[in-house]
Amino acid sequence: MVDTEKLEAVAREELVCLWGDLNEARMYAINGKWSIKCDQLEERIKDLTRLIGPIPWEEIQLSLLELGIYQRVHAELGIDTAEVRPDMAKVAEVRARH
């Protein structure tokens, strides 16, 4: 028997990791912005997001929020909820502390 709660928890953890991998891939891209690896990770993020829904913006790296990457990915999926609209004042506040 499949434990669907555990499966969803594992999928959410993987999605958080994929966002982190995307942030890292973007930093190591030759131009410092985007690469083929970024494209591949974005597709994996979209596939998993379609299955389990979005990860709250509070769990996403600041640069992905500041650059609008997180927001763009969800807009392309047709997801427009408060969960994916970061509070940019809070993002700026956190950035200022780091």
Coordinates of N, CA, C and O in Angstrom, one line a residue:
M1 N 0.8 -1.2 0.0 CA 0.0 0.0 0.0 C 0.9 1.3 0.0 O 1.9 1.3 0.7
V2 N 0.5 2.2 -0.8 CA 1.3 3.5 -0.9 C 0.9 4.4 0.2 O -0.3 4.7 0.4
D3 N 1.8 5.0 0.9 CA 1.6 6.0 1.9 C 1.6 7.3 1.2 O 2.7 7.9 1.0
T4 N 0.4 7.8 0.8 CA 0.4 9.1 0.0 C 0.9 10.3 0.7 O 1.5 11.2 0.1
E5 N 0.7 10.4 2.0 CA 1.2 11.5 2.8 C 2.7 11.5 2.7 O 3.3 12.6 2.6
K6 N 3.3 10.4 2.9 CA 4.8 10.3 2.9 C 5.3 10.6 1.5 O 6.3 11.3 1.3
L7 N 4.6 10.1 0.5 CA 5.0 10.3 -0.9 C 4.9 11.8 -1.2 O 5.9 12.4 -1.8
E8 N 3.9 12.5 -0.8 CA 3.8 13.9 -1.0 C 4.9 14.7 -0.2 O 5.5 15.7 -0.8
A9 N 5.2 14.3 1.0 CA 6.2 15.0 1.8 C 7.6 14.8 1.1 O 8.3 15.8 1.0
V10 N 7.9 13.7 0.6 CA 9.1 13.4 -0.1 C 9.2 14.3 -1.4 O 10.2 14.9 -1.7
A11 N 8.0 14.3 -2.1 CA 8.0 15.1 -3.4 C 8.2 16.6 -3.1 O 8.9 17.3 -3.8
R12 N 7.6 17.1 -2.0 CA 7.8 18.5 -1.6 C 9.2 18.8 -1.2 O 9.8 19.8 -1.6
E13 N 9.9 17.9 -0.5 CA 11.3 18.0 -0.2 C 12.1 18.1 -1.4 O 13.1 18.9 -1.6
E14 N 11.8 17.2 -2.4 CA 12.5 17.2 -3.7 C 12.3 18.5 -4.4 O 13.3 19.0 -5.0
L15 N 11.1 19.0 -4.4 CA 10.9 20.3 -5.1 C 11.7 21.4 -4.5 O 12.2 22.2 -5.2
V16 N 11.8 21.4 -3.2 CA 12.6 22.5 -2.5 C 14.0 22.3 -3.0 O 14.7 23.3 -3.3
C17 N 14.5 21.1 -3.0 CA 15.9 20.8 -3.5 C 16.1 21.2 -4.9 O 17.2 21.8 -5.3
L18 N 15.1 21.0 -5.8 CA 15.2 21.4 -7.2 C 15.4 22.9 -7.3 O 16.1 23.4 -8.1
W19 N 14.6 23.6 -6.5 CA 14.7 25.1 -6.5 C 16.2 25.5 -6.1 O 16.8 26.4 -6.7
G20 N 16.7 24.8 -5.1 CA 18.1 25.1 -4.7 C 19.1 24.8 -5.8 O 20.0 25.5 -6.0
D21 N 18.8 23.7 -6.4 CA 19.7 23.3 -7.5 C 19.7 24.3 -8.7 O 20.7 24.6 -9.3
L22 N 18.5 24.8 -8.9 CA 18.3 25.8 -10.0 C 19.1 27.1 -9.6 O 19.8 27.7 -10.4
N23 N 19.0 27.5 -8.4 CA 19.7 28.7 -7.9 C 21.2 28.5 -8.1 O 21.9 29.4 -8.6
E24 N 21.7 27.3 -7.7 CA 23.1 27.0 -7.9 C 23.5 27.0 -9.3 O 24.6 27.5 -9.7
A25 N 22.7 26.3 -10.1 CA 23.0 26.2 -11.6 C 23.1 27.6 -12.2 O 23.9 27.9 -13.1
R26 N 22.2 28.4 -11.8 CA 22.2 29.8 -12.3 C 23.5 30.6 -12.0 O 24.1 31.2 -12.8
M27 N 23.9 30.4 -10.7 CA 25.1 31.0 -10.3 C 26.4 30.5 -11.0 O 27.3 31.3 -11.3
Y28 N 26.4 29.3 -11.4 CA 27.5 28.7 -12.1 C 27.4 28.7 -13.6 O 28.3 28.3 -14.3
A29 N 26.3 29.3 -14.1 CA 26.2 29.4 -15.6 C 27.3 30.3 -16.1 O 27.8 31.2 -15.4
I30 N 27.7 30.0 -17.3 CA 28.8 30.8 -17.9 C 28.6 32.3 -17.9 O 29.4 33.1 -17.5
N31 N 27.4 32.7 -18.2 CA 27.0 34.1 -18.2 C 26.5 34.6 -16.8 O 26.2 35.7 -16.7
G32 N 26.4 33.7 -15.9 CA 26.0 34.0 -14.6 C 24.5 34.2 -14.5 O 24.0 34.7 -13.5
K33 N 23.8 33.8 -15.5 CA 22.3 34.1 -15.6 C 21.5 32.8 -15.8 O 20.6 32.5 -15.1
W34 N 21.8 32.1 -16.9 CA 21.0 30.9 -17.3 C 21.8 30.0 -18.1 O 22.8 30.4 -18.8
S35 N 21.5 28.7 -18.1 CA 22.2 27.7 -18.8 C 21.2 26.6 -19.2 O 20.1 26.6 -18.8
I36 N 21.7 25.6 -20.0 CA 20.9 24.5 -20.4 C 20.5 23.7 -19.1 O 19.4 23.2 -19.0
K37 N 21.4 23.6 -18.2 CA 21.1 22.9 -16.9 C 19.9 23.6 -16.2 O 19.1 23.0 -15.6
C38 N 19.9 24.9 -16.3 CA 18.8 25.7 -15.7 C 17.5 25.3 -16.4 O 16.5 25.1 -15.7
D39 N 17.5 25.2 -17.7 CA 16.3 24.8 -18.4 C 15.8 23.5 -18.0 O 14.7 23.3 -17.8
Q40 N 16.8 22.5 -17.8 CA 16.4 21.2 -17.4 C 15.8 21.2 -16.0 O 14.8 20.5 -15.8
L41 N 16.4 21.9 -15.1 CA 15.9 22.0 -13.7 C 14.5 22.6 -13.7 O 13.6 22.2 -13.0
E42 N 14.4 23.7 -14.5 CA 13.1 24.4 -14.6 C 12.0 23.4 -15.0 O 10.9 23.4 -14.5
E43 N 12.3 22.6 -16.0 CA 11.3 21.6 -16.5 C 10.9 20.6 -15.4 O 9.8 20.2 -15.2
R44 N 11.9 20.1 -14.6 CA 11.6 19.2 -13.6 C 10.8 19.9 -12.5 O 9.9 19.3 -11.9
I45 N 11.1 21.1 -12.2 CA 10.3 21.9 -11.2 C 8.9 22.0 -11.7 O 7.9 21.8 -10.9
K46 N 8.7 22.3 -12.9 CA 7.3 22.5 -13.4 C 6.6 21.1 -13.4 O 5.4 21.1 -13.0
D47 N 7.3 20.0 -13.8 CA 6.6 18.7 -13.7 C 6.1 18.4 -12.3 O 5.0 17.9 -12.1
L48 N 7.0 18.6 -11.4 CA 6.7 18.2 -10.0 C 5.6 19.2 -9.4 O 4.7 18.8 -8.7
T49 N 5.7 20.4 -9.8 CA 4.7 21.4 -9.3 C 3.3 21.1 -9.8 O 2.4 21.3 -9.1
R50 N 3.3 20.7 -11.1 CA 2.0 20.3 -11.6 C 1.3 19.2 -10.8 O 0.1 19.1 -10.7
L51 N 2.2 18.3 -10.2 CA 1.6 17.2 -9.5 C 1.3 17.5 -8.0 O 0.3 17.0 -7.5
I52 N 2.1 18.3 -7.4 CA 1.9 18.5 -5.9 C 1.6 20.0 -5.6 O 1.3 20.3 -4.4
G53 N 1.7 20.9 -6.5 CA 1.4 22.3 -6.2 C 2.7 23.0 -5.9 O 3.8 22.4 -5.7
P54 N 2.6 24.3 -5.7 CA 3.8 25.1 -5.5 C 4.4 25.0 -4.1 O 3.6 24.7 -3.1
I55 N 5.6 25.3 -4.0 CA 6.3 25.4 -2.7 C 6.2 26.9 -2.3 O 6.3 27.8 -3.1
P56 N 5.8 27.1 -1.0 CA 5.7 28.5 -0.5 C 7.0 29.3 -0.8 O 8.1 28.8 -0.7
W57 N 6.8 30.6 -1.1 CA 7.9 31.4 -1.5 C 8.9 31.6 -0.4 O 10.1 31.8 -0.6
E58 N 8.5 31.4 0.9 CA 9.4 31.5 2.0 C 10.5 30.4 2.0 O 11.5 30.6 2.7
E59 N 10.3 29.4 1.2 CA 11.3 28.3 1.2 C 12.2 28.4 -0.1 O 13.0 27.5 -0.3
I60 N 12.1 29.5 -0.8 CA 12.9 29.7 -2.0 C 14.0 30.7 -1.8 O 13.9 31.7 -1.0
Q61 N 15.1 30.5 -2.5 CA 16.3 31.4 -2.4 C 15.9 32.8 -2.8 O 15.2 33.0 -3.8
L62 N 16.5 33.8 -2.1 CA 16.2 35.2 -2.3 C 16.4 35.6 -3.7 O 15.6 36.3 -4.3
S63 N 17.5 35.2 -4.3 CA 17.8 35.7 -5.7 C 16.7 35.2 -6.7 O 16.4 36.0 -7.6
L64 N 16.2 34.0 -6.5 CA 15.1 33.5 -7.4 C 13.9 34.4 -7.3 O 13.1 34.5 -8.2
L65 N 13.6 34.9 -6.1 CA 12.5 35.8 -5.8 C 12.7 37.1 -6.4 O 11.9 37.7 -7.1
E66 N 13.9 37.7 -6.1 CA 14.3 39.0 -6.5 C 14.3 39.2 -8.0 O 14.0 40.2 -8.6
L67 N 14.8 38.1 -8.7 CA 14.8 38.2 -10.2 C 13.5 37.8 -10.8 O 13.4 37.8 -12.1
G68 N 12.5 37.4 -10.0 CA 11.2 37.0 -10.6 C 11.2 35.7 -11.2 O 10.2 35.3 -11.9
I69 N 12.2 34.8 -11.0 CA 12.2 33.5 -11.7 C 11.1 32.6 -11.1 O 10.4 32.0 -11.8
Y70 N 11.0 32.6 -9.8 CA 10.0 31.8 -9.1 C 8.6 32.3 -9.6 O 7.8 31.4 -9.9
Q71 N 8.4 33.6 -9.6 CA 7.1 34.1 -10.1 C 6.8 33.7 -11.5 O 5.7 33.3 -11.9
R72 N 7.8 33.8 -12.4 CA 7.7 33.5 -13.8 C 7.3 32.0 -14.0 O 6.4 31.7 -14.8
V73 N 8.0 31.2 -13.3 CA 7.8 29.7 -13.5 C 6.3 29.4 -13.2 O 5.6 28.7 -13.9
H74 N 5.8 30.0 -12.1 CA 4.4 29.7 -11.7 C 3.4 30.4 -12.6 O 2.4 29.8 -12.9
A75 N 3.7 31.5 -13.1 CA 2.9 32.2 -14.1 C 2.8 31.3 -15.4 O 1.7 31.2 -15.9
E76 N 3.9 30.8 -15.8 CA 3.9 29.9 -17.0 C 3.0 28.7 -16.8 O 2.5 28.1 -17.7
L77 N 2.9 28.2 -15.5 CA 2.1 27.1 -15.2 C 0.6 27.5 -15.0 O -0.2 26.6 -14.8
G78 N 0.3 28.8 -15.0 CA -1.0 29.2 -14.8 C -1.4 29.3 -13.3 O -2.6 29.3 -12.9
I79 N -0.4 29.3 -12.4 CA -0.6 29.3 -11.0 C -0.5 30.8 -10.5 O 0.6 31.4 -10.6
D80 N -1.6 31.3 -10.0 CA -1.6 32.7 -9.6 C -2.3 32.7 -8.2 O -3.5 33.0 -8.2
T81 N -1.6 32.4 -7.2 CA -2.2 32.4 -5.9 C -1.3 33.2 -4.9 O -0.1 33.5 -5.3
A82 N -1.8 33.6 -3.8 CA -1.0 34.3 -2.8 C 0.2 33.5 -2.4 O 1.2 34.1 -2.0
E83 N 0.1 32.2 -2.5 CA 1.3 31.4 -2.1 C 2.5 31.6 -3.0 O 3.6 31.4 -2.5
V84 N 2.3 32.0 -4.2 CA 3.4 32.3 -5.1 C 3.7 33.7 -5.3 O 4.5 34.1 -6.2
R85 N 3.1 34.6 -4.6 CA 3.3 36.0 -4.7 C 4.1 36.5 -3.5 O 3.6 36.7 -2.4
P86 N 5.5 36.5 -3.6 CA 6.3 36.9 -2.5 C 6.0 38.3 -2.0 O 5.7 39.2 -2.8
D87 N 6.1 38.4 -0.7 CA 6.1 39.7 -0.1 C 7.5 40.3 -0.2 O 8.4 40.0 0.5
M88 N 7.6 41.2 -1.3 CA 9.0 41.7 -1.6 C 9.5 42.6 -0.5 O 10.8 42.7 -0.4
A89 N 8.7 43.2 0.3 CA 9.2 43.9 1.5 C 9.9 43.0 2.5 O 11.0 43.3 3.0
K90 N 9.3 41.8 2.7 CA 10.0 40.9 3.6 C 11.2 40.3 2.9 O 12.2 40.1 3.6
V91 N 11.2 40.1 1.6 CA 12.4 39.6 0.9 C 13.5 40.6 1.1 O 14.7 40.3 1.4
A92 N 13.2 41.9 0.9 CA 14.2 43.0 1.1 C 14.8 43.0 2.5 O 16.0 43.2 2.7
E93 N 13.9 42.8 3.4 CA 14.2 42.8 4.8 C 15.2 41.7 5.1 O 16.2 41.9 5.8
V94 N 14.9 40.5 4.6 CA 15.8 39.4 4.8 C 17.1 39.6 4.1 O 18.2 39.3 4.7
R95 N 17.1 40.1 2.9 CA 18.3 40.4 2.2 C 19.2 41.4 3.0 O 20.4 41.3 3.1
A96 N 18.6 42.4 3.6 CA 19.4 43.4 4.3 C 20.1 42.8 5.5 O 21.1 43.3 6.0
R97 N 19.5 41.7 6.1 CA 20.1 41.1 7.2 C 21.3 40.2 6.9 O 22.0 39.7 7.7
H98 N 21.4 39.8 5.6 CA 22.4 38.9 5.1 C 23.6 39.6 4.4 O 23.7 40.4 3.8

